[in-house]
Each structure stands twice: as structure tokens, then as C-alpha cells.
Short mmCIF file of N, CA and C and ligand atoms in Angstrom, two decimals:
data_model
loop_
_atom_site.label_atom_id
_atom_site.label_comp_id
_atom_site.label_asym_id
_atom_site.label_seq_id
_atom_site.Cartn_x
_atom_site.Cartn_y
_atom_site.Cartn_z
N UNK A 1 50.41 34.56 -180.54
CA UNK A 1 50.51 35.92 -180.04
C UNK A 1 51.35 35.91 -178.77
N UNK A 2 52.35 36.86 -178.72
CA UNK A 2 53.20 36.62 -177.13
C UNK A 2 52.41 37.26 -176.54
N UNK A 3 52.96 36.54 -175.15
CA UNK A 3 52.34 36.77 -174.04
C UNK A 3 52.58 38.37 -173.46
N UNK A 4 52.04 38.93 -172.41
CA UNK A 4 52.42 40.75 -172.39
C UNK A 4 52.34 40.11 -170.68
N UNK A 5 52.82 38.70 -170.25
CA UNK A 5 52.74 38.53 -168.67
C UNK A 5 54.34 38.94 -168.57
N UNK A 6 53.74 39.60 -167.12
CA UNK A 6 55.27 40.12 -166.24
C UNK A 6 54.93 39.42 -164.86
N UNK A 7 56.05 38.87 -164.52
CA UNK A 7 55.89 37.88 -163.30
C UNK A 7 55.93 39.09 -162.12
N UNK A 8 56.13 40.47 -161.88
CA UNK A 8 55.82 41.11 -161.15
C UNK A 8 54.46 41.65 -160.86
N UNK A 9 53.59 41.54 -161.82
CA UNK A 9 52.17 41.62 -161.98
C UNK A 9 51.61 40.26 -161.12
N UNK A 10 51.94 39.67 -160.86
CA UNK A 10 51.49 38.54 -160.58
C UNK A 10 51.48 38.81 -158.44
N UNK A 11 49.72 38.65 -158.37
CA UNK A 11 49.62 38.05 -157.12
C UNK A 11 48.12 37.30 -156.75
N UNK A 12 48.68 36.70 -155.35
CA UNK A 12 47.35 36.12 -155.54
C UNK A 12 46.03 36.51 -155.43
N UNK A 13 45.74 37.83 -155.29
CA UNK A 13 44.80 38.69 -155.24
C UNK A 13 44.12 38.75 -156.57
N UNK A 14 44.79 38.79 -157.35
CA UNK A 14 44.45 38.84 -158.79
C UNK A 14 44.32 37.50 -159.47
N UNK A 15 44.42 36.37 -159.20
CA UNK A 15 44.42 34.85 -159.45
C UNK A 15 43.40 34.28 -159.18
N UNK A 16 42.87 33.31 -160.72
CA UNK A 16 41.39 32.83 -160.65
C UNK A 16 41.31 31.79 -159.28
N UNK A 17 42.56 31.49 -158.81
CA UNK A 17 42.25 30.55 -157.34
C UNK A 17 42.52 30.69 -156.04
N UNK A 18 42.21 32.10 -156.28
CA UNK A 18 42.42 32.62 -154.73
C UNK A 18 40.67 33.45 -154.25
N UNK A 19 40.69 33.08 -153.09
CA UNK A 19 39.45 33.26 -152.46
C UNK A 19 39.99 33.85 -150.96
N UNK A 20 39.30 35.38 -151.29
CA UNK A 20 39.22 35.99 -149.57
C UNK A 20 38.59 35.73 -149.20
N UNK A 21 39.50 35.51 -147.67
CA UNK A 21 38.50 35.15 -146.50
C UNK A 21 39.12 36.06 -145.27
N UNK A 22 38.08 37.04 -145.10
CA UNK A 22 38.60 38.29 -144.54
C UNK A 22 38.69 37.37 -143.16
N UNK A 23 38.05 36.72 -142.04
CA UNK A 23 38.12 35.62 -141.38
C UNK A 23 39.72 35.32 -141.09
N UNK A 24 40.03 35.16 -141.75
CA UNK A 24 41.91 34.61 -142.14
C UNK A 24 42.75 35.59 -141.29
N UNK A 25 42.17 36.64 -142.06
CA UNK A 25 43.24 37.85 -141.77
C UNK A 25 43.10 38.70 -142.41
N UNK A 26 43.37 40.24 -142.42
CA UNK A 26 43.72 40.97 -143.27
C UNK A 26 44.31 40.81 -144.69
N UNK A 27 44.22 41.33 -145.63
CA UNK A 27 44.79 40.84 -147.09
C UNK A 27 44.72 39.21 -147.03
N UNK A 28 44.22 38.20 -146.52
CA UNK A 28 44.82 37.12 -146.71
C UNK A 28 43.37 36.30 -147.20
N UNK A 29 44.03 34.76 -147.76
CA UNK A 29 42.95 34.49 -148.30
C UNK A 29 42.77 32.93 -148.88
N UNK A 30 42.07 32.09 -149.06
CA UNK A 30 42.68 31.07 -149.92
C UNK A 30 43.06 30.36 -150.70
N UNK A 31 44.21 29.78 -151.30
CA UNK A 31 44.33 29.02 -152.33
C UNK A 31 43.44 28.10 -152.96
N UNK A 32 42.63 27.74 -153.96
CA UNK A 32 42.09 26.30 -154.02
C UNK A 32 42.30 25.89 -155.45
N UNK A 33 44.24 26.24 -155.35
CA UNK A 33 44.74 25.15 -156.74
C UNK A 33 44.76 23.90 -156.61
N UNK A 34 44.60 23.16 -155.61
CA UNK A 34 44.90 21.90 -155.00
C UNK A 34 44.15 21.47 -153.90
N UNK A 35 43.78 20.52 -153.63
CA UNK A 35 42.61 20.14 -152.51
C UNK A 35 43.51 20.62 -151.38
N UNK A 36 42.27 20.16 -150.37
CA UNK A 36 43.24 20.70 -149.41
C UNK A 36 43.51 19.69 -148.70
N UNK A 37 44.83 20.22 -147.39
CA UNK A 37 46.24 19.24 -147.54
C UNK A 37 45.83 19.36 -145.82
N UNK A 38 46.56 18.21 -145.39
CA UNK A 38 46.74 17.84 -143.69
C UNK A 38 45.98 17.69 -143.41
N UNK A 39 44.86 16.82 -143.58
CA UNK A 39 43.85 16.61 -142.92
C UNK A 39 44.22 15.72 -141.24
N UNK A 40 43.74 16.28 -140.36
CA UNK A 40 44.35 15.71 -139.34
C UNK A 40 43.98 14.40 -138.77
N UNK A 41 42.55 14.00 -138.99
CA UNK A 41 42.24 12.52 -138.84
C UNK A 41 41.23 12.56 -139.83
N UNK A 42 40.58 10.74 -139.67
CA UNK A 42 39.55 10.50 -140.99
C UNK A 42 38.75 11.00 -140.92
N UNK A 43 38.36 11.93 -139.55
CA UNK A 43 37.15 12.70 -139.51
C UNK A 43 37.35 14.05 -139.61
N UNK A 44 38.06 14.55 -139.88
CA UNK A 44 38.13 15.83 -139.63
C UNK A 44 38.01 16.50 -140.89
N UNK A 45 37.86 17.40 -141.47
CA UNK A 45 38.09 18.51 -142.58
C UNK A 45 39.65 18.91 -142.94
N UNK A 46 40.02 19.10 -144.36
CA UNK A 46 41.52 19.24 -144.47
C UNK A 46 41.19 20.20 -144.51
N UNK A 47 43.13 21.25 -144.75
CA UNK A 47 42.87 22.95 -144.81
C UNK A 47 43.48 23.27 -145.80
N UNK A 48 42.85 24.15 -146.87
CA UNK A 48 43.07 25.13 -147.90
C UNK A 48 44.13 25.68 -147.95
N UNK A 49 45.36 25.63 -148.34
CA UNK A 49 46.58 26.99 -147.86
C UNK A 49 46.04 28.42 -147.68
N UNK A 50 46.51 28.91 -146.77
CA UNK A 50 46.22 30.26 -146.70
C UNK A 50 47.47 31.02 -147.00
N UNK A 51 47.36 31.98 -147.38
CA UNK A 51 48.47 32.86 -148.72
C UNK A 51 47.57 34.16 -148.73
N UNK A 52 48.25 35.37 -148.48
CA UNK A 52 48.90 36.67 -148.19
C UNK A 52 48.15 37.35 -149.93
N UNK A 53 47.76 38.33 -149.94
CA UNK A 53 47.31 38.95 -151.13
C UNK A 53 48.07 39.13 -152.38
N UNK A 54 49.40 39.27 -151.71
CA UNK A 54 50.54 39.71 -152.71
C UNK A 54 51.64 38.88 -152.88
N UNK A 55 51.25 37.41 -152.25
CA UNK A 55 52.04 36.30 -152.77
C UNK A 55 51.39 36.12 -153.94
N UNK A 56 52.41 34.97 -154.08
CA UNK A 56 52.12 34.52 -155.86
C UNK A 56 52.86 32.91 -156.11
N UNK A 57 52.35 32.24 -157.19
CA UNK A 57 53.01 30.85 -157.25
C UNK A 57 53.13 30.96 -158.73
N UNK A 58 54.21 29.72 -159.01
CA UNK A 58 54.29 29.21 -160.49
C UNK A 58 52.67 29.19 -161.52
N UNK A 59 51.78 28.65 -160.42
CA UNK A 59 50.29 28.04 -161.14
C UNK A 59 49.44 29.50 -160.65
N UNK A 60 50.27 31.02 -160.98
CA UNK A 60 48.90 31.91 -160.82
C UNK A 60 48.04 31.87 -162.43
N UNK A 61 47.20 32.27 -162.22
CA UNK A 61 46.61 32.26 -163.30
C UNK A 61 45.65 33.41 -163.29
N UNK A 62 45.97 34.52 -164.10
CA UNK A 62 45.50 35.89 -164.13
C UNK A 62 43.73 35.73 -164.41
N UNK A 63 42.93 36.18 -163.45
CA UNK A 63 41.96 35.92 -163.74
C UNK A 63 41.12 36.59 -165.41
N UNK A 64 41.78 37.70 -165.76
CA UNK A 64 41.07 38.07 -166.94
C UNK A 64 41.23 36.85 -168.03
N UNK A 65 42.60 36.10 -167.78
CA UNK A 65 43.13 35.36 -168.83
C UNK A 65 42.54 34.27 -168.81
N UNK A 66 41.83 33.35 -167.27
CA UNK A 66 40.62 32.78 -167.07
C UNK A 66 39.08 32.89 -167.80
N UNK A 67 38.82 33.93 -167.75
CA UNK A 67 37.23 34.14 -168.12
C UNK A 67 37.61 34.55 -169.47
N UNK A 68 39.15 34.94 -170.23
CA UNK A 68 38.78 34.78 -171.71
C UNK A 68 38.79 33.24 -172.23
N UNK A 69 39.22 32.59 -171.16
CA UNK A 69 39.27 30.95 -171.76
C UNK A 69 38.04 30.76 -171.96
N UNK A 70 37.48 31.30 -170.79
CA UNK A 70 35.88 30.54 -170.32
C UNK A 70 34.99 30.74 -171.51
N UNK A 71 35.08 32.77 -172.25
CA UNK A 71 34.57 33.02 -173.52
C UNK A 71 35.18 31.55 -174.92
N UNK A 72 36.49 31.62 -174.55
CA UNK A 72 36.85 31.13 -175.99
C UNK A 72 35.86 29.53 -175.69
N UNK A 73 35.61 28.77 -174.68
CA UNK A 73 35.52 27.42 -174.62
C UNK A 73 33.97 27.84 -174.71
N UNK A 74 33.17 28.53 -174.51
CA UNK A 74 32.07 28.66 -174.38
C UNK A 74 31.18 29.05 -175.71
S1 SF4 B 1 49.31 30.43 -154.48
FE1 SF4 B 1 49.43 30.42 -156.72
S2 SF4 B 1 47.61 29.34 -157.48
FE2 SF4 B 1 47.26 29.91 -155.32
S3 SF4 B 1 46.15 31.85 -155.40
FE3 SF4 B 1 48.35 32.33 -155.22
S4 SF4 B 1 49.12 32.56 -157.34
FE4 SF4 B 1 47.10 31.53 -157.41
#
């Protein structure tokens, strides 16, 4: 079945790996496609990218299109 994705539809607001964190900022929020990066020493905690509501990456992934996986695998 083709796909009905338009890469202008696409942000990270709408993406199963984005998490607001009003904290951040306004509209903003975080990524957690990827661990998180720069950790500054062996003790410290790394950081999450933080990314804007209406950015978007190659790896968005529309959340409805998520939770129909989750139905089909389930
Ligand atoms: S940066 Fe990409 S993977 Fe991360 S929340 Fe935005 S669209 Fe999703």
C-alpha cells in the first residue's frame, strides 16, 4: 500500500520520539532517537538533544504509524 507521507507533515511534535519538556523552553522538547550524547565526565549524566516542535529529522516517525505497528505486533 503507498505511503500518503508528506515530508511537510512531518515535525517533531508529532513523532513517537519526541518528549516535551516545557522546562526546555517553549515549544521545545526532547529527542530520544539515540542515547544521549556529550556526556561531560564519567560522572556526570549525558544530554538528550533538545529540538524545537516544528523541527523534524530523516528518523521522524509519525506517531499514529507507531501505535499501528504496536496493534499489528501485538
Ligand atoms: S529529531 Fe527526528 S527522531 Fe527526534 S523527535 Fe524530531 S523528527 Fe523525531
Amino acid at each position: 500500500m503507498a505511503s500518503t507521507f508528506q515530508i511537510q507533515d512531518a515535525a517533531c511534535t508529532k513523532c513517537t520520539f519526541f518528549e516535551l519538556r516545557a522546562a526546555a523552553g517553549p515549544d521545545l522538547g526532547l529527542c530520544r532517537y539515540n542515547p544521549p550524547v556529550t556526556q561531560p565526565s564519567a560522572d556526570a549524566h549525558g544530554f538528550w538533544p533538545v529540538v524545537a516542535a516544528q523541527d523534524w529529522c530523516g528518523h521522524y516517525n509519525p506517531q499514529a504509524a507507531a501505535q499501528a505497528g504496536l496493534r499489528a505486533a501485538g
